Amino acid sequence: MTVELEHPMKADATPDEIARGRFTSGMRSLILNDLAADMRSAYDRRAAPAFKKKHGHEPETSREAHQALRGDMAFNIYSAMRVQAQKMVWTSVIDGVERESERLAAEAEKAMDAPGSVSLDPNLEVPKNVHAIDVHLMPGSYTRGSDSLEAGAVYDRGLAVFSMGLMGANLDDIGLSMSQYVKQRFPDFVPERILDTGCTIGHNTLPWKQAYPDAEVIGIDAAPGPLAYGSARAKMQGQDIAFHQMCADDLAFEDESFDVVWSSMFLHELSKKQRAKAFNEAYRVLKSGGLMIHMELPPNEQMGAFDGFYLDWDSYYNNEPYYKGYRDEVPGELCARAGFEEDAFFEFVVPSIGIYGEQAVADAARGDRSEGVGQETTGRLAEGVMWYGFGAFKK
């Protein structure tokens, strides 16, 4: 069931709009749990054996699992319903945001003098992958409403419906889980300057300020509207965050000027060329001893054929053109090509702090940190979600 956002910058919803959101979240839960299980059963009983009979071996890759399932009734039902539910996510919130637009702008204006800032760059050429397609099937994508608050407000309320409560009351579960994991695993590491690349509305930026309150925290994104909304959102939660409009592959910061470079669910939205440059830039701006850390989808190399396909589904049907290309890459190799030493790389799985609690995160930080990378709940918005992360220290 969808959560109602708790921060004061949210667009208020009517009872009918709340009901539509809850219905859509409930339908998504049915799809991502029950229908996904039905599709897995159909894969094991029908699709994989038929593929083996035709090709002489069972599906070995995500692409072959997809090939095996195409046309199967369970796959068709799952995919058709999931696409429609994704569209319903946005239609359930857009009317409310448009109705609330003037009030939201007034609230943002009232918060202008609170700690924090936003700096937009009218000369920045917003990349095509940010504005030219409706990413996640979100009408208008990240540049909806230009530099108004509209895109940020739609994304905020839409993500609450989309995530079915699994991302926390203010959609910050990933940031809370990851920042607390880092704090527990590296207790002597106390960053003074933290950069969140591809921060959207800053929902996973704020937890780093909460984890390290004395640090300067900066969030960047290429889209102006979400940054303007995110700044007001942070101010109204009492968080001093500086937001800047810029691209992760062309950072306007000095060499060795950050202790942490972080991102969450961002790398898969970059082209291969952009991604390589973003890693190079992260290495450049990190101080010696600094940490680059990313929360992302687990890589295909560590997944079975079906589970890899399950995550790659978005690349084919949810307007995520770079999704599979990213998941086919190897995180350790991405870090190494950017200049990080091989033995500096690490990866891990952290339990959702909202579902499993703080002690589970602390236990994960002390235990086998890569256990469960390939398990079914890793990276999937479904019951029992676990978050995958990787990173490296700059020596």
Coordinates of C-alpha atoms in Angstrom, one line a residue:
M1 CA 0.0 0.0 0.0
T2 CA 1.3 3.5 -0.9
V3 CA 2.5 5.7 1.9
E4 CA 1.4 9.3 2.3
L5 CA 4.6 11.4 2.2
E6 CA 5.3 13.0 5.6
H7 CA 7.3 16.1 4.6
P8 CA 5.4 19.5 4.3
M9 CA 6.4 20.1 0.6
K10 CA 4.2 17.3 -0.7
A11 CA 1.3 18.1 -3.0
D12 CA -1.9 17.4 -1.0
A13 CA -4.3 14.8 -2.5
T14 CA -8.1 14.4 -2.3
P15 CA -9.6 11.3 -0.9
D16 CA -10.3 10.1 -4.4
E17 CA -6.7 10.6 -5.4
I18 CA -5.4 8.8 -2.4
A19 CA -7.7 5.9 -3.1
R20 CA -6.5 5.8 -6.7
G21 CA -2.9 5.8 -5.5
R22 CA -3.6 3.0 -3.0
F23 CA -5.4 0.9 -5.6
T24 CA -2.4 1.3 -8.0
S25 CA 0.1 0.4 -5.3
G26 CA -2.0 -2.6 -4.4
M27 CA -2.1 -3.7 -8.0
R28 CA 1.7 -3.2 -8.4
S29 CA 2.2 -5.4 -5.3
L30 CA 0.0 -8.1 -6.8
I31 CA 2.0 -7.9 -10.0
L32 CA 5.5 -7.8 -8.5
N33 CA 4.8 -10.6 -6.0
D34 CA 2.0 -12.9 -7.1
L35 CA 2.2 -12.5 -10.9
A36 CA 6.0 -12.5 -10.8
A37 CA 5.9 -15.8 -8.9
D38 CA 3.4 -17.2 -11.5
M39 CA 5.8 -16.1 -14.3
R40 CA 8.7 -17.8 -12.6
S41 CA 6.7 -21.0 -12.3
A42 CA 5.8 -20.8 -16.0
Y43 CA 9.5 -20.3 -16.8
D44 CA 10.5 -23.3 -14.9
R45 CA 7.7 -25.6 -16.1
R46 CA 7.2 -24.5 -19.7
A47 CA 9.5 -21.8 -21.1
A48 CA 12.9 -23.0 -20.1
P49 CA 12.3 -26.7 -21.0
A50 CA 10.9 -25.6 -24.4
F51 CA 14.0 -23.4 -25.0
K52 CA 16.3 -26.3 -24.1
K53 CA 14.4 -28.6 -26.5
K54 CA 14.9 -26.1 -29.3
H55 CA 18.5 -25.0 -28.5
G56 CA 20.0 -27.9 -26.7
H57 CA 20.6 -26.0 -23.5
E58 CA 18.7 -24.1 -20.9
P59 CA 18.7 -20.3 -21.0
E60 CA 22.1 -19.1 -19.8
T61 CA 21.7 -15.4 -19.9
S62 CA 19.1 -12.7 -19.2
R63 CA 18.5 -12.3 -23.0
E64 CA 17.9 -16.0 -23.5
A65 CA 15.5 -16.1 -20.5
H66 CA 13.6 -13.2 -22.1
Q67 CA 13.6 -15.1 -25.5
A68 CA 12.3 -18.2 -23.8
L69 CA 9.4 -16.4 -22.1
R70 CA 8.2 -14.2 -24.9
G71 CA 4.7 -15.3 -26.0
D72 CA 4.1 -17.3 -22.8
M73 CA 0.7 -16.5 -21.3
A74 CA 2.1 -15.8 -17.8
F75 CA 4.7 -13.4 -19.3
N76 CA 2.1 -11.6 -21.4
I77 CA -0.3 -11.1 -18.5
Y78 CA 2.5 -10.0 -16.2
S79 CA 4.0 -7.5 -18.8
A80 CA 0.7 -6.1 -19.9
M81 CA -0.5 -5.5 -16.4
R82 CA 2.8 -4.0 -15.3
V83 CA 3.0 -1.5 -18.1
Q84 CA -0.6 -0.4 -17.4
A85 CA 0.1 -0.1 -13.7
Q86 CA 3.2 2.0 -14.4
K87 CA 1.1 4.4 -16.5
M88 CA -1.5 4.5 -13.7
V89 CA 1.2 5.5 -11.2
W90 CA 1.5 8.9 -13.0
T91 CA -2.1 9.4 -13.8
S92 CA -3.0 8.9 -10.1
V93 CA -0.9 11.9 -9.1
I94 CA -0.7 14.4 -12.0
D95 CA -4.1 16.0 -11.5
G96 CA -3.3 16.7 -7.8
V97 CA 0.1 18.2 -8.6
E98 CA -1.3 20.5 -11.3
R99 CA -4.1 21.6 -8.9
E100 CA -1.5 22.3 -6.1
S101 CA 1.1 24.0 -8.3
E102 CA 0.5 27.5 -7.1
R103 CA 0.3 26.6 -3.5
L104 CA 3.6 24.6 -3.8
A105 CA 5.3 27.6 -5.4
A106 CA 4.1 29.8 -2.6
E107 CA 5.3 27.3 0.1
A108 CA 8.7 27.1 -1.7
E109 CA 8.9 30.9 -1.7
K110 CA 8.3 31.0 2.1
A111 CA 11.2 28.6 2.7
M112 CA 13.7 30.7 0.6
D113 CA 15.4 32.1 3.7
A114 CA 15.9 28.7 5.4
P115 CA 19.4 27.1 5.3
G116 CA 20.2 25.4 2.0
S117 CA 20.4 26.7 -1.6
V118 CA 19.7 25.8 -5.2
S119 CA 21.7 27.0 -8.2
L120 CA 20.3 26.5 -11.7
D121 CA 22.3 26.9 -14.9
P122 CA 20.2 28.3 -17.8
N123 CA 23.1 27.6 -20.2
L124 CA 23.3 23.9 -19.4
E125 CA 22.3 21.7 -22.3
V126 CA 20.1 19.1 -20.6
P127 CA 21.1 15.6 -22.0
K128 CA 18.6 13.9 -24.3
N129 CA 18.2 10.9 -22.0
V130 CA 16.8 13.3 -19.4
H131 CA 14.3 15.2 -21.6
A132 CA 13.7 13.5 -24.9
I133 CA 11.9 10.3 -23.7
D134 CA 9.4 9.7 -21.0
V135 CA 11.7 7.8 -18.6
H136 CA 9.8 5.3 -16.5
L137 CA 6.8 6.2 -18.7
M138 CA 6.5 9.4 -16.7
P139 CA 4.8 12.0 -19.0
G140 CA 7.2 14.9 -19.6
S141 CA 10.0 13.0 -17.9
Y142 CA 12.3 15.0 -15.6
T143 CA 11.8 18.3 -17.4
R144 CA 8.1 18.4 -17.2
G145 CA 7.1 22.0 -16.4
S146 CA 10.6 23.3 -17.3
D147 CA 12.2 24.8 -14.2
S148 CA 8.9 24.9 -12.2
L149 CA 8.3 22.5 -9.3
E150 CA 6.0 20.3 -11.3
A151 CA 8.4 17.5 -12.4
G152 CA 9.7 17.2 -8.9
A153 CA 6.3 17.1 -7.3
V154 CA 5.0 14.5 -9.8
Y155 CA 8.1 12.4 -9.3
D156 CA 7.8 12.6 -5.5
R157 CA 4.2 11.6 -5.3
G158 CA 4.5 9.1 -8.1
L159 CA 7.5 7.3 -6.5
A160 CA 5.5 7.0 -3.3
V161 CA 2.7 5.1 -5.3
F162 CA 5.3 3.2 -7.3
S163 CA 7.3 2.0 -4.4
M164 CA 4.3 0.7 -2.4
G165 CA 5.8 1.9 0.9
L166 CA 9.1 0.0 0.4
M167 CA 11.2 3.2 0.1
G168 CA 10.1 4.7 3.4
A169 CA 7.7 7.5 4.3
N170 CA 9.8 10.1 2.5
L171 CA 11.3 7.8 -0.1
D172 CA 14.6 7.8 1.7
D173 CA 15.1 4.1 2.7
I174 CA 18.0 3.6 0.2
G175 CA 19.9 6.6 1.5
L176 CA 19.2 5.8 5.1
S177 CA 20.2 2.1 4.7
M178 CA 23.4 3.0 2.7
S179 CA 24.6 5.9 4.8
Q180 CA 24.1 3.9 8.0
Y181 CA 25.9 0.9 6.5
V182 CA 28.9 3.1 5.6
K183 CA 28.9 4.6 9.1
Q184 CA 28.8 1.2 10.8
R185 CA 31.3 -0.5 8.5
F186 CA 33.8 2.4 8.5
P187 CA 33.5 4.0 11.9
D188 CA 36.7 6.0 11.6
F189 CA 35.7 7.5 8.3
V190 CA 34.2 10.9 8.9
P191 CA 33.5 12.8 5.7
E192 CA 33.5 16.5 5.6
R193 CA 32.1 17.0 2.1
I194 CA 29.6 14.7 0.4
L195 CA 28.4 14.8 -3.2
D196 CA 25.2 13.1 -4.5
T197 CA 25.2 12.8 -8.3
G198 CA 21.9 12.4 -10.1
C199 CA 20.0 13.3 -6.9
T200 CA 16.6 14.1 -8.6
I201 CA 14.6 15.6 -5.7
G202 CA 17.2 14.8 -3.0
H203 CA 15.3 12.1 -1.3
N204 CA 18.4 9.9 -0.9
T205 CA 20.7 12.9 -0.3
L206 CA 19.2 14.1 3.0
P207 CA 20.1 10.8 4.8
W208 CA 23.8 11.6 4.4
K209 CA 23.3 14.9 6.1
Q210 CA 21.5 13.1 8.9
A211 CA 24.3 10.5 9.2
Y212 CA 27.0 13.1 9.1
P213 CA 25.4 16.4 10.3
D214 CA 28.7 18.3 10.3
A215 CA 29.4 17.5 6.7
E216 CA 28.7 19.8 3.7
V217 CA 26.3 17.9 1.5
I218 CA 25.8 18.8 -2.2
G219 CA 23.3 17.3 -4.6
I220 CA 23.5 17.7 -8.4
D221 CA 21.2 16.8 -11.3
A222 CA 20.8 17.9 -14.9
A223 CA 17.0 18.6 -14.6
P224 CA 16.1 22.0 -13.2
G225 CA 12.6 21.4 -11.9
P226 CA 13.4 18.5 -9.6
L227 CA 16.3 20.5 -8.1
A228 CA 14.1 23.5 -7.4
Y229 CA 11.5 21.2 -5.8
G230 CA 14.2 19.2 -3.9
S231 CA 15.7 22.3 -2.4
A232 CA 12.3 23.4 -1.0
R233 CA 11.7 19.9 0.1
A234 CA 15.0 19.8 2.0
K235 CA 14.5 23.3 3.5
M236 CA 11.1 22.4 4.8
Q237 CA 12.6 19.3 6.5
G238 CA 15.2 21.5 8.2
Q239 CA 18.1 20.1 6.1
D240 CA 20.9 22.4 4.9
I241 CA 21.7 21.0 1.4
A242 CA 23.2 22.8 -1.6
F243 CA 21.7 21.8 -4.9
H244 CA 23.4 22.6 -8.3
Q245 CA 22.3 21.9 -11.8
M246 CA 25.1 20.1 -13.6
C247 CA 25.9 16.7 -15.2
A248 CA 27.7 13.9 -13.4
D249 CA 30.0 13.4 -16.4
D250 CA 31.1 17.1 -16.3
L251 CA 31.5 18.2 -12.7
A252 CA 32.2 21.9 -12.0
F253 CA 34.2 21.1 -8.9
E254 CA 37.9 21.2 -8.2
D255 CA 40.2 18.1 -8.1
E256 CA 40.2 16.3 -4.8
S257 CA 37.5 18.4 -3.2
F258 CA 35.1 15.7 -1.8
D259 CA 35.3 12.9 0.7
V260 CA 32.3 11.0 -0.7
V261 CA 30.8 10.7 -4.1
W262 CA 27.5 8.9 -4.0
S263 CA 24.6 8.0 -6.3
S264 CA 21.4 5.9 -5.9
M265 CA 19.6 4.2 -8.9
F266 CA 21.3 6.6 -11.2
L267 CA 24.0 4.8 -13.2
H268 CA 21.6 2.8 -15.3
E269 CA 20.1 6.0 -16.6
L270 CA 23.4 7.0 -18.3
S271 CA 24.7 5.9 -21.6
K272 CA 27.9 3.8 -21.5
K273 CA 30.0 6.8 -22.6
Q274 CA 28.3 9.1 -20.0
R275 CA 28.8 6.5 -17.3
A276 CA 32.5 6.1 -18.0
K277 CA 33.0 9.8 -17.8
A278 CA 31.0 10.0 -14.6
F279 CA 33.3 7.4 -13.0
N280 CA 36.3 9.4 -14.2
E281 CA 34.9 12.6 -12.7
A282 CA 34.1 10.9 -9.4
Y283 CA 37.7 9.7 -9.2
R284 CA 39.0 13.2 -10.1
V285 CA 37.0 15.1 -7.4
L286 CA 37.7 12.6 -4.6
K287 CA 40.3 13.4 -2.1
S288 CA 42.9 10.7 -1.3
G289 CA 41.2 8.4 1.2
G290 CA 37.8 9.4 -0.2
L291 CA 35.0 7.0 -1.0
M292 CA 33.0 6.5 -4.2
I293 CA 29.8 4.5 -3.4
H294 CA 26.8 3.6 -5.6
M295 CA 23.5 1.9 -4.8
E296 CA 22.3 0.2 -8.0
L297 CA 20.8 -2.9 -9.5
P298 CA 22.9 -6.0 -9.0
P299 CA 25.0 -6.9 -12.1
N300 CA 23.9 -9.7 -14.5
E301 CA 27.2 -11.5 -14.0
Q302 CA 26.0 -12.4 -10.5
M303 CA 22.4 -13.3 -11.4
G304 CA 20.8 -16.4 -12.8
A305 CA 19.2 -16.1 -16.2
F306 CA 15.6 -15.6 -15.0
D307 CA 16.5 -13.2 -12.2
G308 CA 18.7 -11.2 -14.6
F309 CA 15.9 -11.0 -17.1
Y310 CA 13.4 -10.0 -14.4
L311 CA 15.5 -6.9 -13.6
D312 CA 16.2 -6.3 -17.3
W313 CA 12.5 -6.2 -18.0
D314 CA 12.5 -2.4 -17.5
S315 CA 14.9 -1.9 -20.3
Y316 CA 12.5 -3.4 -22.8
Y317 CA 9.1 -2.2 -21.5
N318 CA 9.6 0.8 -19.1
N319 CA 11.5 3.4 -21.3
E320 CA 14.8 2.6 -19.7
P321 CA 17.1 2.4 -22.7
Y322 CA 20.4 2.1 -20.8
Y323 CA 19.2 -0.3 -18.1
K324 CA 20.4 -3.6 -19.5
G325 CA 23.6 -2.1 -20.9
Y326 CA 24.5 -1.0 -17.4
R327 CA 23.6 -4.3 -15.8
D328 CA 25.7 -6.2 -18.3
E329 CA 28.8 -4.2 -17.1
V330 CA 31.0 -5.4 -14.2
P331 CA 31.1 -2.8 -11.3
G332 CA 34.7 -3.7 -10.4
E333 CA 35.9 -3.1 -13.9
L334 CA 34.0 0.3 -14.1
C335 CA 35.9 1.3 -10.9
A336 CA 39.3 0.1 -12.2
R337 CA 39.0 1.9 -15.5
A338 CA 38.4 5.1 -13.7
G339 CA 41.6 4.7 -11.7
F340 CA 40.6 3.0 -8.5
E341 CA 43.0 0.2 -7.5
E342 CA 41.6 -3.4 -7.7
D343 CA 41.9 -4.1 -4.0
A344 CA 40.1 -0.9 -3.1
F345 CA 36.8 -2.2 -4.7
F346 CA 34.1 -3.7 -2.5
E347 CA 30.5 -4.7 -3.0
F348 CA 27.7 -5.6 -0.5
V349 CA 24.1 -6.2 0.1
V350 CA 22.4 -4.2 2.9
P351 CA 18.9 -4.9 4.3
S352 CA 16.3 -2.2 3.9
I353 CA 16.5 -0.3 7.2
G354 CA 12.8 0.4 7.1
I355 CA 11.9 -3.3 6.8
Y356 CA 14.6 -5.0 8.8
G357 CA 15.7 -2.3 11.2
E358 CA 18.9 -0.7 12.3
Q359 CA 20.4 -3.8 13.9
A360 CA 20.1 -5.7 10.6
V361 CA 22.1 -3.0 8.9
A362 CA 24.7 -3.1 11.6
D363 CA 24.9 -6.9 11.3
A364 CA 25.3 -6.6 7.6
A365 CA 28.2 -4.1 8.0
R366 CA 30.0 -6.6 10.2
G367 CA 29.1 -9.8 8.4
D368 CA 29.6 -11.3 4.9
R369 CA 29.1 -8.2 2.9
S370 CA 28.5 -9.8 -0.5
E371 CA 26.2 -12.5 0.6
G372 CA 22.9 -12.4 -1.2
V373 CA 23.9 -10.4 -4.3
G374 CA 22.2 -12.9 -6.5
Q375 CA 19.2 -13.7 -4.4
E376 CA 15.7 -12.9 -5.6
T377 CA 14.9 -10.1 -3.3
T378 CA 18.1 -8.0 -4.1
G379 CA 17.2 -4.9 -6.1
R380 CA 13.6 -5.9 -6.5
L381 CA 10.7 -3.8 -5.2
A382 CA 9.0 -6.7 -3.6
E383 CA 8.5 -8.2 -0.2
G384 CA 11.8 -8.5 1.6
V385 CA 13.8 -6.1 -0.5
M386 CA 17.6 -5.8 -0.1
W387 CA 19.7 -3.1 -1.6
Y388 CA 22.9 -3.8 -3.6
G389 CA 25.8 -1.4 -3.4
F390 CA 29.4 -1.2 -4.5
G391 CA 32.3 1.3 -4.2
A392 CA 36.0 2.0 -3.8
F393 CA 38.3 4.1 -1.7
K394 CA 40.7 6.3 -3.6
K395 CA 44.2 5.6 -2.4

